[in-house]
mmCIF file of C-alpha atoms in Angstrom:
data_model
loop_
_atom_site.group_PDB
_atom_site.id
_atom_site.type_symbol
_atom_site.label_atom_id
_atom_site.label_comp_id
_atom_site.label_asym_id
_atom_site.label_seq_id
_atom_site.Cartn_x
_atom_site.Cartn_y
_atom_site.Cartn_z
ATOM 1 C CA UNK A 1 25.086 3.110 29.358
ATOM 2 C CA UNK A 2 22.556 5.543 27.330
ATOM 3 C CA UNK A 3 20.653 4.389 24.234
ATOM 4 C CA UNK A 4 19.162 5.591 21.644
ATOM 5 C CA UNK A 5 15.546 3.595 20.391
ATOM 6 C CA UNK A 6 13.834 4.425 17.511
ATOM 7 C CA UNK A 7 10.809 2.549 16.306
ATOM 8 C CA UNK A 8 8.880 3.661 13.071
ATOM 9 C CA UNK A 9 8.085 -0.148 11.509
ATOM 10 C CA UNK A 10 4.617 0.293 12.501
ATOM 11 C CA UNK A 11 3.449 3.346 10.274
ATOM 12 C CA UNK A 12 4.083 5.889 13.151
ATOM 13 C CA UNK A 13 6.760 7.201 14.813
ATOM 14 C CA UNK A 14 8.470 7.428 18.403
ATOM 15 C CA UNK A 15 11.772 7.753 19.771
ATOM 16 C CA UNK A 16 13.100 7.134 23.255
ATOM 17 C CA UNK A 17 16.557 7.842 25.289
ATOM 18 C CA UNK A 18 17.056 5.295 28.401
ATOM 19 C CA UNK A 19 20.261 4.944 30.452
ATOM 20 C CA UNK A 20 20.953 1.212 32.628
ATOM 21 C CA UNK A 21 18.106 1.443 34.963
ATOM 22 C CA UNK A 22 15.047 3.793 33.432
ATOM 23 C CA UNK A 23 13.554 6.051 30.674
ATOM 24 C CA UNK A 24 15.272 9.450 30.307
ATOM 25 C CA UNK A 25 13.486 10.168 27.141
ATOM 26 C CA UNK A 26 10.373 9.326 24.905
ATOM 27 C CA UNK A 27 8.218 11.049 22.589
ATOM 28 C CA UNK A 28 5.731 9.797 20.118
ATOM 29 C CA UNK A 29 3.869 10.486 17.151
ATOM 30 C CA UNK A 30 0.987 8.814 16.124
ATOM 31 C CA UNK A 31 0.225 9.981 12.918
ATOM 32 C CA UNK A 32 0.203 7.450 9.997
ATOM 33 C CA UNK A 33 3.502 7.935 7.752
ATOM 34 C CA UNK A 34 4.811 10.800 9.773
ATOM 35 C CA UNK A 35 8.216 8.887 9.902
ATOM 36 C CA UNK A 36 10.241 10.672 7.057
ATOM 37 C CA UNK A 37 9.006 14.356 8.700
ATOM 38 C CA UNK A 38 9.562 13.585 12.453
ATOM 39 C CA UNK A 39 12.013 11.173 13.291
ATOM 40 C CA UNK A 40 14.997 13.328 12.908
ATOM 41 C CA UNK A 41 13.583 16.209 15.146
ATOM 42 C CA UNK A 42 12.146 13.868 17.350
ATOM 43 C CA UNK A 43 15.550 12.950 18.330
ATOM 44 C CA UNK A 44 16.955 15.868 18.159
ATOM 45 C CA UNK A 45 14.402 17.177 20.920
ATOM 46 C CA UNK A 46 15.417 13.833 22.753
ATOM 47 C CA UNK A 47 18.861 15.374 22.868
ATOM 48 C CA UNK A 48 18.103 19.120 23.772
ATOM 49 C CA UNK A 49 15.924 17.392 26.443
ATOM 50 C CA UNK A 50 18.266 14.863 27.691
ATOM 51 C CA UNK A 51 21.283 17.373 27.610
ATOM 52 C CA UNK A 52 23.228 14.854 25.614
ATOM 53 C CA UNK A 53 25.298 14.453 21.769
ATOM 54 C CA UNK A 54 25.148 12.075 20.148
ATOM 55 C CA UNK A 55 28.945 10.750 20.827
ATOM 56 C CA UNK A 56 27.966 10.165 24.737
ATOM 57 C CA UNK A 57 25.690 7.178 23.760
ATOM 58 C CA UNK A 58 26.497 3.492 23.758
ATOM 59 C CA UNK A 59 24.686 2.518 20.667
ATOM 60 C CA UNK A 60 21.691 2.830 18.790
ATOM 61 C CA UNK A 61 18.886 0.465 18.790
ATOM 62 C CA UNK A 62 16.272 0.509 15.686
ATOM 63 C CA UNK A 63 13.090 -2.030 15.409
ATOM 64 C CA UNK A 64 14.342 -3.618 11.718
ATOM 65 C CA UNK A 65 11.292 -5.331 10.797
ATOM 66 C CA UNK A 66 9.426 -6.937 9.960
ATOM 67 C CA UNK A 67 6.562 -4.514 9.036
ATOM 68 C CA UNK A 68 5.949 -1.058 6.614
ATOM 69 C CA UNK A 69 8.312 -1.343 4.040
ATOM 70 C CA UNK A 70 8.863 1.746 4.173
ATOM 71 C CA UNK A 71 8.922 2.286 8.386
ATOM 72 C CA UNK A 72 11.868 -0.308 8.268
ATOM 73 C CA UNK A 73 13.705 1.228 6.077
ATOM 74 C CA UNK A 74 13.174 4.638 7.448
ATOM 75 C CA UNK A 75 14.445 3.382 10.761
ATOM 76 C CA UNK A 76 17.389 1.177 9.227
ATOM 77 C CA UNK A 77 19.084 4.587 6.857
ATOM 78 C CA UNK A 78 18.437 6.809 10.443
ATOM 79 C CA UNK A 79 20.295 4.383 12.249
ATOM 80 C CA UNK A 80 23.128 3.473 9.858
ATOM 81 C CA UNK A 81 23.421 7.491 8.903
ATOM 82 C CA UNK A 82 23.962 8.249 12.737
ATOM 83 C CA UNK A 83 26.057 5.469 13.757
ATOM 84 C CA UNK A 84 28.693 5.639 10.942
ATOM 85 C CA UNK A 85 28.662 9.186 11.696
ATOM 86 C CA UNK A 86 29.157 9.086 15.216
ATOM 87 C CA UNK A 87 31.603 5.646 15.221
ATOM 88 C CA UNK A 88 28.411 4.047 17.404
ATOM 89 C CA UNK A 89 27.279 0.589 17.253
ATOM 90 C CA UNK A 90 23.701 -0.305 16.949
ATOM 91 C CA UNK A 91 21.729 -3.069 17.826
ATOM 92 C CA UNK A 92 18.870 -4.405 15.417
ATOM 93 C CA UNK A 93 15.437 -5.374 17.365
ATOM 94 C CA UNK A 94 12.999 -7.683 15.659
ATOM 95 C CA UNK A 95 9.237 -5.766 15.286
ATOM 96 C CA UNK A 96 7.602 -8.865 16.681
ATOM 97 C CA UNK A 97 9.829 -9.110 19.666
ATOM 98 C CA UNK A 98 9.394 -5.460 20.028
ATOM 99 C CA UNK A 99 5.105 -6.197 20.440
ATOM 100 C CA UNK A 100 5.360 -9.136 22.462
ATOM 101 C CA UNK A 101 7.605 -6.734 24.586
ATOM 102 C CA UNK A 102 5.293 -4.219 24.439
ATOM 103 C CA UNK A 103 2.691 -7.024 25.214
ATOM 104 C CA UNK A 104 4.264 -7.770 28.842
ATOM 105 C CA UNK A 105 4.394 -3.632 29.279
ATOM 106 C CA UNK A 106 1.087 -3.105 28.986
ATOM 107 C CA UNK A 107 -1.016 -6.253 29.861
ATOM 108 C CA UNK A 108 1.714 -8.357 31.783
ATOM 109 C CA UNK A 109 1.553 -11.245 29.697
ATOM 110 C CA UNK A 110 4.320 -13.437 29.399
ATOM 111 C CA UNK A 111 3.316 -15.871 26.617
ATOM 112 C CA UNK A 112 2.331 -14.222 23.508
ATOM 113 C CA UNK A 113 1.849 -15.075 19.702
ATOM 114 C CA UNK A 114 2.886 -11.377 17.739
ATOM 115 C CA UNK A 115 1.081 -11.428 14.568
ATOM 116 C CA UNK A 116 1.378 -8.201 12.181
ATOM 117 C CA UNK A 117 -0.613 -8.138 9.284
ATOM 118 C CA UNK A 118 1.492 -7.781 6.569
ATOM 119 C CA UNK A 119 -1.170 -7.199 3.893
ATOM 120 C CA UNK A 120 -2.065 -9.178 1.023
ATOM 121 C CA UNK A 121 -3.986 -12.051 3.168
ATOM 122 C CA UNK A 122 -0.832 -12.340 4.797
ATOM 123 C CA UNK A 123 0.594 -11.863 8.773
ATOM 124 C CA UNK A 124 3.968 -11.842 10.154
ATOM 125 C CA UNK A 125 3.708 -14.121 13.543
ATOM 126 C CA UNK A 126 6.029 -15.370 15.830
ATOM 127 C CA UNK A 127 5.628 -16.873 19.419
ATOM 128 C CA UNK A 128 7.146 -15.228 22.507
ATOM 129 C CA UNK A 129 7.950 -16.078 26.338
ATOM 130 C CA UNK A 130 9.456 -13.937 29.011
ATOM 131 C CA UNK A 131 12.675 -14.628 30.198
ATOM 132 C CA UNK A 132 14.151 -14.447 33.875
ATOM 133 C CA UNK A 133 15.610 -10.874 32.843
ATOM 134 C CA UNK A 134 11.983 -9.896 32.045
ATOM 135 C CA UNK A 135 12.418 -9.845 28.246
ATOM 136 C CA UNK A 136 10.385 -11.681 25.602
ATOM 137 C CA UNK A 137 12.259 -14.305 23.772
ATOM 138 C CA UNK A 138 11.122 -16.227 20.758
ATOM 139 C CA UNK A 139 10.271 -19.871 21.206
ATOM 140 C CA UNK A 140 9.882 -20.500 17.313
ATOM 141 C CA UNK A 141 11.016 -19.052 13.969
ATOM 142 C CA UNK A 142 9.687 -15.326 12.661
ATOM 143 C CA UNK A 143 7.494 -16.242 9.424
ATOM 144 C CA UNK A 144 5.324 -14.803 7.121
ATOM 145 C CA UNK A 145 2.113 -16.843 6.565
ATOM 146 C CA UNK A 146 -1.273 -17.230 4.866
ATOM 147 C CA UNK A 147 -4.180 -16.573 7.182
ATOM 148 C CA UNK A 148 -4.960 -20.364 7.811
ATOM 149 C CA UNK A 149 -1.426 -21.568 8.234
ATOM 150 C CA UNK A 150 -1.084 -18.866 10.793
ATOM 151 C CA UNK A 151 -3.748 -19.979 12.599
ATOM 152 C CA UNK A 152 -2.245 -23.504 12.544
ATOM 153 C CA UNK A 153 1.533 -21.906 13.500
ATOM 154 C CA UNK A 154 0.129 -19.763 16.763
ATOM 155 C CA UNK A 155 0.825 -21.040 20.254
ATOM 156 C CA UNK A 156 -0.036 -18.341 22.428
ATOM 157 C CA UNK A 157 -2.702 -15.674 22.896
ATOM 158 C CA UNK A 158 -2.904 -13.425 19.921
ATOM 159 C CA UNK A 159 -1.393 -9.752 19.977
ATOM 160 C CA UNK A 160 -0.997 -7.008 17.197
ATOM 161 C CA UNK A 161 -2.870 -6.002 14.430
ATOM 162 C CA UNK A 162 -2.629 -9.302 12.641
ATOM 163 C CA UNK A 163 -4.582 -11.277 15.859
ATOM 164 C CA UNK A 164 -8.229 -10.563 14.293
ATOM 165 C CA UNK A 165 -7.136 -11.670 10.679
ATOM 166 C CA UNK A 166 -6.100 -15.256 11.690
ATOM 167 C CA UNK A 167 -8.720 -15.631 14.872
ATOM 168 C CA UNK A 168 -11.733 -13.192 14.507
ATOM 169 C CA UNK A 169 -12.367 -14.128 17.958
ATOM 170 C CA UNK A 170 -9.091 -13.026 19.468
ATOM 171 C CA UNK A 171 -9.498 -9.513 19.426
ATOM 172 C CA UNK A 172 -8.343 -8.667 22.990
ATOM 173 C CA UNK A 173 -4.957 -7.843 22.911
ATOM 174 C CA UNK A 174 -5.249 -6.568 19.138
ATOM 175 C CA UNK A 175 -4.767 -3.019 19.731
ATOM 176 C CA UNK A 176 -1.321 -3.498 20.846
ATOM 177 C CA UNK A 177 1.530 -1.696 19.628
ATOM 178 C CA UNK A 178 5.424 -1.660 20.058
ATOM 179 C CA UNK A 179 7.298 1.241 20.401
ATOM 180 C CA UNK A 180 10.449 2.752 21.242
ATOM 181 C CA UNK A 181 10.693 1.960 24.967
ATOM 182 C CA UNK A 182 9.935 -1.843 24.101
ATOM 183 C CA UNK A 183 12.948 -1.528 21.537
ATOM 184 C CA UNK A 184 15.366 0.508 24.490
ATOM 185 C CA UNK A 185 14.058 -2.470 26.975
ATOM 186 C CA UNK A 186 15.307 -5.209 24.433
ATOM 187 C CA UNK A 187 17.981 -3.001 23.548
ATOM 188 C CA UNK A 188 19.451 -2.790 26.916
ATOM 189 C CA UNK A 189 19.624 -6.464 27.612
ATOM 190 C CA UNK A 190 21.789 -6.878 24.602
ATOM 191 C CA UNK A 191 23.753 -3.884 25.172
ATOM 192 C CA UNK A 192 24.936 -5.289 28.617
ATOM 193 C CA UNK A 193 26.302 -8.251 26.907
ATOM 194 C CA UNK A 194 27.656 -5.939 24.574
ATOM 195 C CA UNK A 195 26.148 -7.978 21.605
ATOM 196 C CA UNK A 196 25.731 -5.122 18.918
ATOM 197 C CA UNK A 197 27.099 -4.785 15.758
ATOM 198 C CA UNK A 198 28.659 -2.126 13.191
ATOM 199 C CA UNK A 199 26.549 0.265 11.620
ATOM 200 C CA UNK A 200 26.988 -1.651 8.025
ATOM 201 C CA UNK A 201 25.013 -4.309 9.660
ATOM 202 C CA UNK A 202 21.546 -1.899 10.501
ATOM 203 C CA UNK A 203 19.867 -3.668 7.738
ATOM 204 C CA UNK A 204 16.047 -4.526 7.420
ATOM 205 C CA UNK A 205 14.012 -7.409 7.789
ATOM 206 C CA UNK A 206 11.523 -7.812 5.413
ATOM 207 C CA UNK A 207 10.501 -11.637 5.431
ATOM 208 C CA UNK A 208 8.972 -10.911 2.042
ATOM 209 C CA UNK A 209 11.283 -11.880 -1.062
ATOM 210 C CA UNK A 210 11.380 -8.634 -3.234
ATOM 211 C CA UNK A 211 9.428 -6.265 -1.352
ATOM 212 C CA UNK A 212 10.552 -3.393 -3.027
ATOM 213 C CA UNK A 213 8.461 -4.704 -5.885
ATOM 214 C CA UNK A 214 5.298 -5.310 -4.194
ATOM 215 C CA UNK A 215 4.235 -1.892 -2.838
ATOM 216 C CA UNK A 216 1.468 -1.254 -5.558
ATOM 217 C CA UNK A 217 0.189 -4.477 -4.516
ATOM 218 C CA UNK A 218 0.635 -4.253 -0.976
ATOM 219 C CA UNK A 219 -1.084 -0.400 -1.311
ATOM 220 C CA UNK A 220 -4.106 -1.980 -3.243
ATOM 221 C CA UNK A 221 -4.528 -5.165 -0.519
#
C-alpha cells in the first residue's frame, strides 16, 4: 500500500507519501494561500524523493472540507485531476476528523471537540473519540453553528482555530492544525478496508449552502 495525502483546507499547504506501516514522505508549506503555487510541485518532489509514479500508488487521499473555500476545492480538482488520470481511487477525509487526528498526534488526546472557524460568527465543530485502531471517529454529526449554539453542541475539550470563538477560555489546544500525515493516518485505515471511491466522487464539503456566493462576505467577516 502507498498513499498519496494532500491537505490544503486550512489556508496552507502540505503533502505527504506513507506506505502500510510509516511516513515515506512529507513536506509543508506554511504560507497563507500558497495552495494554487505549491501543491503540484510539492508532490512532484514527494515523487522524485520517494522514487515513485504516480501509477504505483493505491489511492489518493485529500482533506474535502470543511474549511477555505477555496483550500477545498484546491485539494478536491488536484485529486480528481490525478486520479482520473492515473485510473486511482481516492479517499475523501473530513477537515475536522483530520484536526482531531492531528489532536491525538500532537497532544495525545483522545476525546476532542474540532471547531474551525468558518467566518462570519460562525464555526464548523464536530466531536471526536479514538478508536481501538488509534483513529479519531466522530461521535456526533459535522455542523456549522452560531457561536452560542456551538458552545451548547461541544462535548469535549476544544481544538482548532474555532476553540477561542465559542469558549474564550479554552485556548489550549487552539493552535492546532491538521495536515497531511493526519489525512495519510485516516487514509490508511480506510484504505485497508479498501473503502475508497472513484475519482468522480473527490467532491468538497462545504457545510455552507451556496458558498461560492459568500466569499465577499466571508473576506469582509
Amino acid at each position: 500500500m502507498k498513499l498519496l495525502a494532500l491537505e490544503t483546507a486550512n489556508e496552507q499547504c502540505s503533502v505527504s507519501i506513507v506506505d502500510a506501516t510509516q511516513t515515506l514522505f512529507l513536506q509543508q508549506d506554511h504560507r497563507a494561500r500558497a495552495q494554487t503555487q505549491m501543491i503540484l510541485p510539492m508532490i512532484d518532489q514527494g515523487l522524485i524523493q520517494t522514487q515513485l509514479s504516480l501509477s504505483d500508488l493505491t489511492a489518493i487521499a485529500f482533506s474535502c472540507g470543511p474549511g477555505s473555500f477555496s483550500g477545498v476545492r484546491i485539494n478536491a480538482a488536484v485529486t480528481q485531476a490525478l486520479a482520473w488520470a492515473n485510473n486511482l481511487p481516492v479517499i475523501a477525509v473530513s477537515t475536522l476528523q483530520a484536526l482531531a487526528q492531528a489532536a491525538y498526534r500532537e497532544s495525545q488526546l483522545t476525546q476532542v471537540t474540532a471547531v474551525l472557524d468558518a467566518r462570519m460568527k460562525e464555526v464548523y465543530i464536530a466531536s471526536f473519540e479514538l478508536d481501538d485502531q488509534q483513529i479519531m471517529q466522530a461521535v456526533d454529526t459535522e455542523q456549522m453553528l452560531s457561536y452560542a449554539l456551538a458552545a451548547d453542541y461541544a462535548k469535549y475539550s476544544l481544538v482548532g482555530s474555532g476553540s477561542a470563538l465559542i469558549n474564550e477560555n479554552e485556548q489550549q489546544y487552539q493552535q492546532i492544525t491538521a495536515n497531511a500525515l493526519d489525512i495519510a493516518a485516516i487514509a490508511r485505515f480506510y484504505a485497508q478496508k479498501q473503502q475508497w471511491v472513484d475519482a468522480e466522487h473527490a467532491l468538497p464539503i462545504y457545510l455552507r449552502d451556496n458558498a461560492w456566493k459568500k466569499l465577499s462576505e466571508q473576506v469582509k467577516a
